[in-house]
Amino acid sequence: MQSSSILSFLAALVLAATSLQAQNRPAKAATSRSVNTTTVAKWPEFSMSRAEVEAHIRFLASDELEGRRTGEQGNRVAARYIAEQFRQLGLKPASTTDDKPDYFQTITLEKVKAAGSGFMLIGKDTLHLGKELVVMASGPANLSGEVVYVGYGLTDGDDGYKGRDVKGRILVAQGGSPDAKGPREIFNASAAKRKLAAEKGATALIELYSESIPWGFVNQYFNREQMSVATTGNTSSPLTHVWINNANNQYKQLKEAGQAVTIRTSGRARVTTLSANVAGIIEGTDPTLKDEYVILSAHFDHIGVGKQSGTPYQPDDSIFNGARDNGMGTVAILEAAKALSLQRPKRSVLVVALTGEEVGLLGSRYYAEHPLVPLKQTVFDMNIDGAGYNDTTIVSVIGLERTGAKGEIEAAAKAFGLSIFAEPAPEQGLFDRSDNVSFAAKGIPAPTFSPGFKSFDDAIQKYYHQAIDNPESLNFAYFQRFCQAYAYAARLIANRATRPQWSAGDKYEAAGKALYGQ
């Protein structure tokens, strides 16, 4: 039997088992004495069973799904499993394929393989791929010539091209930009430089890298496969674009006229592949509020197997199962979908499992540019993501104080014996590192609801992007209550009389006012 058939067969078995569990087992309230039994009595759908939670995670984080890496078969099987859960629950498909309703929002992605070889000559110095040289983009190349320095290479002004004709030339640009501080800004600036250089007809672009991200990280990251949303109509070989380590300004001579270089590389092969967000709608019950949407989101991808993960591994266990990151989140949105479909809230709810978070927030970015329900009618996104947990008495919420639904989230956690810890590990800048930021950038209040942690300590690092992050290592009693609290918070927010609002002065408040016409 082919591997795809085996995976599909296993998915069908788990689907059937989950269905039988639901049919044959009476609902039971959570057994913890700290659970608010009044809440469970009022909303019996929140008495979701631990066995069902466990069954979901044991499939989604199984070895058979091979780490759910975006663009790989295990990721597609996970997407199918989620879609069939939505179908079983009666969620309305949120997308269309061939003019027919569908749960899949299909995304065409481009895989860029690591360069196999490359070096660069600057006078008597040889810069080697994987040491002083990183190939950002290129087809096979063998280029020599004098360089032209273009400042940051982002404008036609004094600190840029100055109106010069650079067609057929090798360009040198300073790394980053005057405003680029974090990784996102640095990488975005680099992509903008490559685009402008290509438009002006240059043959190559060299960036002098001396930014805040350590060169060792840059070197490791870009010497493995990257992924991006494919650009339609772009079939030509990309401009040769390299970064060189200029941390000590040792290659400052490249800013001077008359300097010659040679660049040789095998290039970075590009192939396209498909992935998909999975989305379903629970229609609200209120005649007016049902036209507004609360999004429940979590990424279902992880980092794959062995070398493709970019993380050290042992030969006897090379599968990165991703139970915590983000199997827990995926199961929680499934359980919330079940709870809310059993008794629908006033507002409509879009439940969306996002692909491609681990390779650059690709699924959420794509959704933000191609929304399945109008962004203006989307009042909130409660995202789930996490590296793991080190405190089973709490839920950690990144953005709790900023996004206007603190009371509802705290009440939901308390109902299931949990406390809320706001803004964990602030030094990590977590709000802008997960899928919630794709919604926030459009103006939608979007916190991230995470398993309990206060800091990135050894208990987190032990499992984060490690092969031992498997279902057997989870505390299922805590996991069940985490799912219950999330689902209950979703109901409370969807039933609010008023929309949640950004805190005054928040950096995304202006985007919110622009989106909602405030």
XYZ file of C-alpha atoms in Angstrom:
518
model
C 0.000 0.000 0.000
C 1.360 3.453 -0.898
C 2.240 5.767 2.018
C -0.522 8.216 1.054
C -3.062 5.380 1.114
C -1.823 4.205 4.511
C -2.152 7.711 5.944
C -5.626 8.144 4.486
C -6.650 4.752 5.877
C -5.374 5.714 9.334
C -7.253 9.002 9.137
C -10.458 7.148 8.334
C -9.923 4.793 11.289
C -9.434 7.662 13.726
C -12.456 9.502 12.343
C -14.565 6.404 12.856
C -13.195 5.847 16.361
C -13.883 9.450 17.340
C -17.439 9.184 16.039
C -18.070 5.950 17.952
C -16.690 7.452 21.149
C -19.077 10.363 20.845
C -22.030 8.043 20.223
C -21.329 5.428 22.879
C -20.093 7.490 25.811
C -22.335 9.834 27.810
C -21.007 13.355 28.289
C -19.239 13.910 31.601
C -18.251 17.113 33.264
C -14.580 17.717 33.950
C -13.676 15.890 37.143
C -11.551 18.621 38.722
C -13.227 19.967 41.866
C -12.204 23.482 40.802
C -14.387 23.390 37.686
C -17.427 25.662 37.898
C -20.251 23.104 37.734
C -22.797 25.859 37.154
C -21.041 26.731 33.900
C -20.997 23.091 32.786
C -24.663 22.687 33.670
C -25.601 25.809 31.696
C -23.420 24.889 28.733
C -23.170 21.068 28.771
C -21.261 21.082 25.481
C -18.187 22.181 27.459
C -18.074 18.811 29.210
C -15.986 17.586 26.254
C -14.356 14.259 26.982
C -10.698 13.750 27.700
C -10.755 10.623 25.508
C -11.833 12.635 22.466
C -9.171 15.273 23.070
C -6.592 12.516 23.393
C -7.762 10.726 20.239
C -7.407 13.890 18.157
C -3.885 14.656 19.350
C -2.705 11.061 19.072
C -3.574 11.133 15.394
C -2.441 14.663 14.501
C 0.886 14.289 16.331
C 1.495 10.680 15.290
C 4.641 9.449 13.571
C 2.543 8.550 10.526
C 1.978 12.271 9.794
C 5.747 12.828 9.723
C 5.808 16.201 11.427
C 3.041 17.820 9.322
C 5.543 19.928 7.386
C 3.922 22.396 5.008
C 3.881 21.093 1.445
C 4.409 17.469 2.516
C 1.983 14.556 2.557
C 1.585 14.479 6.340
C 0.446 18.091 6.288
C -2.149 17.292 3.619
C -3.456 14.334 5.614
C -3.794 16.560 8.699
C -5.728 19.094 6.616
C -8.068 16.360 5.370
C -8.626 15.108 8.913
C -9.558 18.613 10.105
C -11.878 19.150 7.124
C -13.720 15.903 7.800
C -14.141 16.844 11.446
C -15.733 20.112 10.295
C -17.995 18.183 7.932
C -19.056 15.787 10.687
C -19.894 18.747 12.961
C -21.978 20.407 10.257
C -19.802 23.486 9.776
C -20.467 25.368 6.569
C -17.535 25.282 4.122
C -15.963 28.736 4.015
C -14.200 28.454 0.661
C -14.947 27.262 -2.864
C -13.142 24.974 -5.287
C -14.315 24.747 -8.902
C -17.352 26.833 -7.886
C -18.306 24.263 -5.232
C -18.286 24.803 -1.434
C -15.073 23.539 0.126
C -13.271 23.590 3.463
C -9.882 24.083 1.784
C -8.437 27.495 0.985
C -5.760 26.196 -1.374
C -2.422 28.039 -1.529
C 0.246 27.543 -4.190
C 3.642 27.700 -2.526
C 7.163 27.881 -3.866
C 9.901 25.827 -2.235
C 13.381 27.268 -2.602
C 16.055 24.650 -2.046
C 19.355 25.446 -0.384
C 22.265 26.225 -2.695
C 24.474 23.205 -3.236
C 27.668 25.154 -3.830
C 28.933 28.694 -4.044
C 31.799 31.075 -3.370
C 32.724 34.699 -3.917
C 36.101 36.297 -4.684
C 36.916 39.781 -3.398
C 40.503 40.572 -4.315
C 42.564 37.871 -2.572
C 39.730 36.856 -0.234
C 37.540 33.834 -0.917
C 34.155 33.790 0.823
C 32.640 30.316 1.165
C 29.010 29.211 1.148
C 27.952 28.243 4.659
C 30.672 30.361 6.261
C 30.981 33.979 5.146
C 28.488 33.741 2.282
C 24.735 33.078 2.083
C 22.880 32.708 -1.225
C 19.477 34.326 -0.809
C 18.259 33.741 -4.364
C 19.849 32.720 -7.649
C 19.828 30.432 -10.592
C 23.151 28.852 -11.605
C 25.551 31.795 -11.850
C 29.127 32.584 -12.864
C 29.500 36.375 -12.714
C 32.447 38.736 -12.641
C 32.715 42.486 -12.816
C 33.100 45.797 -11.052
C 30.507 46.633 -8.417
C 28.254 49.670 -8.027
C 27.376 50.774 -4.484
C 23.715 51.852 -4.102
C 23.448 52.675 -0.384
C 20.565 50.729 1.111
C 19.337 49.990 -2.398
C 15.751 50.882 -1.574
C 15.235 54.213 -3.379
C 16.295 56.353 -6.306
C 17.389 59.136 -3.931
C 20.766 60.138 -2.569
C 20.997 56.984 -0.464
C 20.195 54.715 -3.391
C 20.474 54.520 -7.130
C 20.603 58.295 -7.731
C 19.034 57.763 -11.149
C 21.980 55.714 -12.444
C 21.672 53.083 -15.153
C 22.738 49.822 -13.504
C 21.557 47.401 -16.160
C 23.903 44.404 -16.336
C 25.868 45.505 -13.251
C 26.714 43.821 -9.939
C 25.312 45.954 -7.116
C 26.400 46.321 -3.501
C 23.955 47.480 -0.825
C 24.163 48.052 2.887
C 22.221 45.397 4.842
C 18.883 46.152 6.471
C 17.368 49.609 6.286
C 17.402 52.759 8.453
C 14.188 51.561 10.143
C 14.719 47.788 10.199
C 15.239 46.472 13.722
C 13.704 42.999 13.947
C 13.976 39.955 11.662
C 10.727 40.693 9.812
C 11.812 44.217 8.873
C 15.303 43.096 7.853
C 14.016 40.283 5.614
C 11.297 42.480 4.112
C 13.856 45.174 3.297
C 16.103 42.578 1.676
C 13.271 41.281 -0.517
C 12.408 44.856 -1.547
C 16.047 45.484 -2.550
C 16.132 42.337 -4.680
C 12.879 43.303 -6.398
C 14.089 46.835 -7.198
C 17.505 45.632 -8.397
C 15.839 43.118 -10.726
C 13.493 45.782 -12.081
C 16.511 47.961 -12.896
C 18.179 45.141 -14.819
C 21.068 44.358 -12.472
C 22.706 40.924 -12.713
C 23.476 40.502 -9.007
C 22.999 42.110 -5.604
C 25.463 41.786 -2.712
C 24.302 42.883 0.739
C 26.853 43.810 3.399
C 25.281 42.166 6.439
C 25.944 43.612 9.904
C 22.472 43.554 11.459
C 21.194 42.562 14.894
C 20.394 38.926 14.051
C 23.550 36.861 14.695
C 25.267 35.711 11.528
C 25.249 32.126 12.770
C 21.453 32.129 12.777
C 21.298 33.750 9.340
C 23.786 31.259 7.958
C 21.893 28.271 9.333
C 18.465 29.529 8.284
C 19.243 30.439 4.679
C 21.350 27.393 4.028
C 18.231 25.235 4.179
C 14.951 25.141 2.298
C 12.663 28.194 2.441
C 9.078 28.508 1.375
C 6.923 31.381 0.137
C 3.600 31.992 -1.535
C 4.181 31.558 -5.274
C 4.113 34.679 -7.428
C 1.935 34.237 -10.488
C 3.509 34.852 -13.862
C 7.079 34.851 -12.559
C 8.881 31.991 -14.298
C 12.255 33.632 -14.927
C 15.368 32.782 -12.946
C 15.712 35.130 -9.961
C 18.380 37.794 -9.634
C 21.543 36.466 -7.995
C 21.344 37.819 -4.462
C 23.874 37.087 -1.718
C 24.589 38.253 1.808
C 28.141 38.438 3.110
C 29.162 38.687 6.734
C 30.372 42.266 7.186
C 30.087 42.323 10.979
C 33.474 43.999 11.404
C 33.158 46.140 8.263
C 35.949 44.091 6.710
C 34.489 44.435 3.205
C 33.924 48.183 3.273
C 36.055 48.481 0.128
C 33.046 47.232 -1.859
C 31.492 50.661 -1.367
C 34.274 52.184 -3.473
C 34.308 52.518 -7.257
C 36.386 50.080 -9.313
C 36.198 47.091 -6.949
C 35.833 43.775 -8.790
C 34.220 40.544 -7.597
C 33.457 37.052 -8.873
C 30.350 35.115 -7.785
C 29.809 31.455 -8.587
C 26.918 29.361 -7.299
C 24.856 26.363 -8.264
C 21.828 28.489 -7.394
C 18.702 27.632 -5.460
C 16.280 25.323 -7.249
C 12.597 26.305 -7.061
C 9.595 23.982 -7.143
C 5.929 24.632 -6.498
C 3.706 22.702 -4.118
C 0.219 23.019 -2.685
C -1.006 23.470 0.853
C -4.241 24.773 2.323
C -5.895 26.542 5.198
C -8.957 24.639 6.429
C -11.980 26.767 7.298
C -15.590 26.273 8.347
C -18.341 28.599 9.535
C -20.788 28.319 12.427
C -23.608 30.739 11.669
C -24.656 32.981 14.539
C -28.181 33.056 15.970
C -28.709 36.795 16.414
C -30.409 38.427 13.381
C -28.010 41.382 13.511
C -24.848 40.088 15.169
C -24.613 37.022 12.902
C -23.190 39.319 10.220
C -20.146 39.801 12.463
C -17.492 37.095 12.813
C -15.182 35.857 15.517
C -12.253 33.882 14.114
C -10.817 30.919 16.001
C -7.409 30.107 14.543
C -4.460 27.796 15.122
C -1.720 26.565 12.821
C -1.671 22.823 12.210
C 1.717 22.539 10.482
C 4.994 21.635 12.177
C 8.628 21.251 11.075
C 8.770 17.770 9.560
C 11.401 15.046 9.706
C 15.157 14.978 10.106
C 17.282 17.527 8.285
C 14.309 19.444 6.832
C 13.390 20.500 10.376
C 16.532 22.602 10.748
C 16.828 21.249 14.300
C 19.336 18.715 15.710
C 17.925 15.208 16.051
C 18.910 11.659 16.922
C 18.767 8.950 14.219
C 16.491 6.776 16.366
C 13.839 9.534 16.550
C 13.914 12.026 13.700
C 10.161 12.828 13.508
C 9.141 16.153 15.013
C 5.569 15.344 16.071
C 4.607 18.818 17.309
C 2.120 17.804 20.009
C 2.504 21.098 21.841
C 3.368 23.206 18.794
C 0.713 23.231 17.615
C -1.208 19.990 17.955
C -2.746 21.310 21.176
C -4.002 24.403 19.401
C -5.408 22.413 16.495
C -7.326 20.110 18.814
C -8.602 23.083 20.833
C -10.176 24.724 17.779
C -11.752 21.374 16.832
C -13.232 21.075 20.313
C -14.411 24.693 20.222
C -16.029 24.046 16.840
C -17.891 21.098 18.334
C -19.021 23.017 21.424
C -20.201 26.052 19.462
C -21.948 24.006 16.786
C -23.958 22.172 19.474
C -25.293 25.487 20.750
C -24.521 28.354 18.416
C -23.544 31.776 19.753
C -24.996 35.119 18.686
C -22.161 36.060 16.321
C -20.951 33.831 13.527
C -17.692 31.998 14.079
C -15.075 31.153 11.449
C -12.884 28.266 12.580
C -9.670 28.192 10.553
C -6.723 25.822 10.809
C -3.772 27.625 9.279
C -0.903 26.130 7.329
C 2.646 27.408 6.945
C 3.186 29.152 10.286
C 6.524 27.452 10.824
C 7.807 28.636 7.429
C 6.886 32.304 7.766
C 3.221 32.670 8.814
C 2.301 31.867 5.216
C -1.225 30.588 5.798
C -2.351 33.509 7.944
C -0.701 36.052 5.672
C -2.461 34.527 2.698
C -5.773 34.557 4.527
C -5.329 38.215 5.493
C -4.909 39.098 1.809
C -7.651 36.697 0.633
C -10.193 36.654 3.482
C -13.032 34.156 3.396
C -15.332 36.498 5.325
C -15.039 40.299 5.082
C -12.309 41.681 7.320
C -14.512 44.653 8.179
C -17.084 42.244 9.612
C -14.438 40.292 11.554
C -14.469 41.630 15.100
C -11.902 39.378 16.797
C -9.384 36.594 16.241
C -8.484 34.324 19.145
C -5.404 32.509 17.946
C -3.761 29.533 19.637
C -0.057 28.837 19.463
C 2.614 27.815 21.920
C 6.028 26.341 22.517
C 4.698 24.254 25.401
C 3.774 24.734 29.038
C 5.516 24.854 32.419
C 2.521 25.675 34.625
C -0.684 23.637 34.495
C -2.601 26.048 36.726
C -2.694 28.833 34.137
C -3.381 29.794 30.559
C -1.007 32.391 29.103
C -2.473 35.026 26.814
C -0.231 37.168 24.647
C -2.024 40.434 23.965
C -4.610 40.018 26.749
C -4.191 43.609 27.945
C -4.283 45.021 24.414
C -7.181 43.433 22.595
C -10.346 44.190 24.555
C -11.663 40.805 25.722
C -9.781 40.390 29.002
C -12.915 39.903 31.096
C -14.327 37.135 28.929
C -11.043 35.256 28.711
C -10.405 35.462 32.442
C -13.962 34.324 33.236
C -13.650 31.340 30.908
C -10.366 30.199 32.439
C -11.738 30.589 35.970
C -14.770 28.460 35.097
C -12.412 25.520 34.534
C -10.129 26.107 37.482
C -7.408 28.007 35.635
C -5.901 31.458 36.052
C -4.709 33.787 33.313
C -1.109 34.944 33.024
C -0.830 37.938 30.704
C 2.085 38.777 28.419
C 4.532 35.937 29.205
C 8.204 36.235 28.203
C 7.927 39.876 27.046
C 11.552 39.902 25.908
C 10.630 37.404 23.169
C 8.255 39.793 21.332
C 5.762 36.956 20.969
C 2.767 39.022 19.857
C 4.412 39.663 16.498
C 5.755 36.130 16.011
C 2.613 34.062 15.499
C -0.364 34.018 13.130
C -2.314 36.516 15.236
C -0.117 39.313 13.883
C -1.407 38.755 10.344
C -4.885 39.654 11.610
C -3.643 42.412 13.914
C -1.815 44.131 11.057
C -5.175 44.437 9.291
C -6.690 45.999 12.424
C -8.465 42.974 13.962
C -7.903 42.547 17.738
C -6.029 39.257 17.908
C -4.442 37.819 21.064
C -2.770 34.419 21.254
C -4.192 31.947 23.776
C -1.331 29.678 24.853
C -0.683 26.739 27.173
C 0.543 27.956 30.547
C 4.013 29.424 30.739
C 5.637 32.515 32.213
C 9.114 32.309 30.718
C 11.152 30.288 28.237
C 12.774 28.064 30.848
C 14.260 24.589 30.558
C 10.802 22.985 30.738
C 9.850 24.824 27.560
C 13.148 24.357 25.742
C 13.067 20.629 26.491
C 10.139 20.154 24.082
C 10.144 23.200 21.791
C 10.877 21.978 18.252
C 12.212 18.726 19.661
C 11.483 15.174 18.536
C 10.268 14.223 22.033
C 7.274 16.587 21.723
C 4.858 13.707 21.236
C 1.384 12.906 22.639
C 2.717 10.542 25.316
C 4.475 13.466 27.004
C 1.306 15.550 27.509
C -0.682 16.170 30.679
C -4.098 15.254 29.305
C -6.069 16.472 32.322
C -4.608 19.943 31.800
C -5.029 19.700 28.026
C -8.742 18.971 28.445
C -9.289 22.007 30.673
C -7.249 24.164 28.278
C -9.630 23.186 25.465
C -12.675 23.819 27.642
C -11.485 27.262 28.687
C -10.739 28.222 25.099
C -14.124 27.103 23.809
C -15.963 28.888 26.624
C -13.988 32.094 26.018
C -14.961 31.884 22.353
C -18.654 31.704 23.305
C -18.418 34.635 25.713
C -16.679 36.799 23.121
C -19.079 35.816 20.347
C -21.999 36.729 22.645
C -20.659 40.135 23.711
C -23.010 43.044 23.245
C -20.168 45.188 21.870
C -17.090 44.524 19.775
C -13.723 44.176 21.514
C -11.487 47.208 20.923
C -7.735 47.762 20.802
C -6.312 49.491 23.867
C -5.813 53.210 23.372
C -2.392 53.921 21.910
C -1.705 50.356 20.800
C 0.463 50.176 17.704
C -2.366 48.401 15.840
C -5.115 50.764 17.000
C -4.800 52.954 13.892
C -5.200 49.921 11.624
C -8.329 48.983 13.562
C -9.821 52.433 13.178
C -9.076 52.357 9.458
C -10.629 48.892 9.057
C -13.792 49.595 10.998
C -14.200 53.228 9.927
C -13.918 54.591 13.450
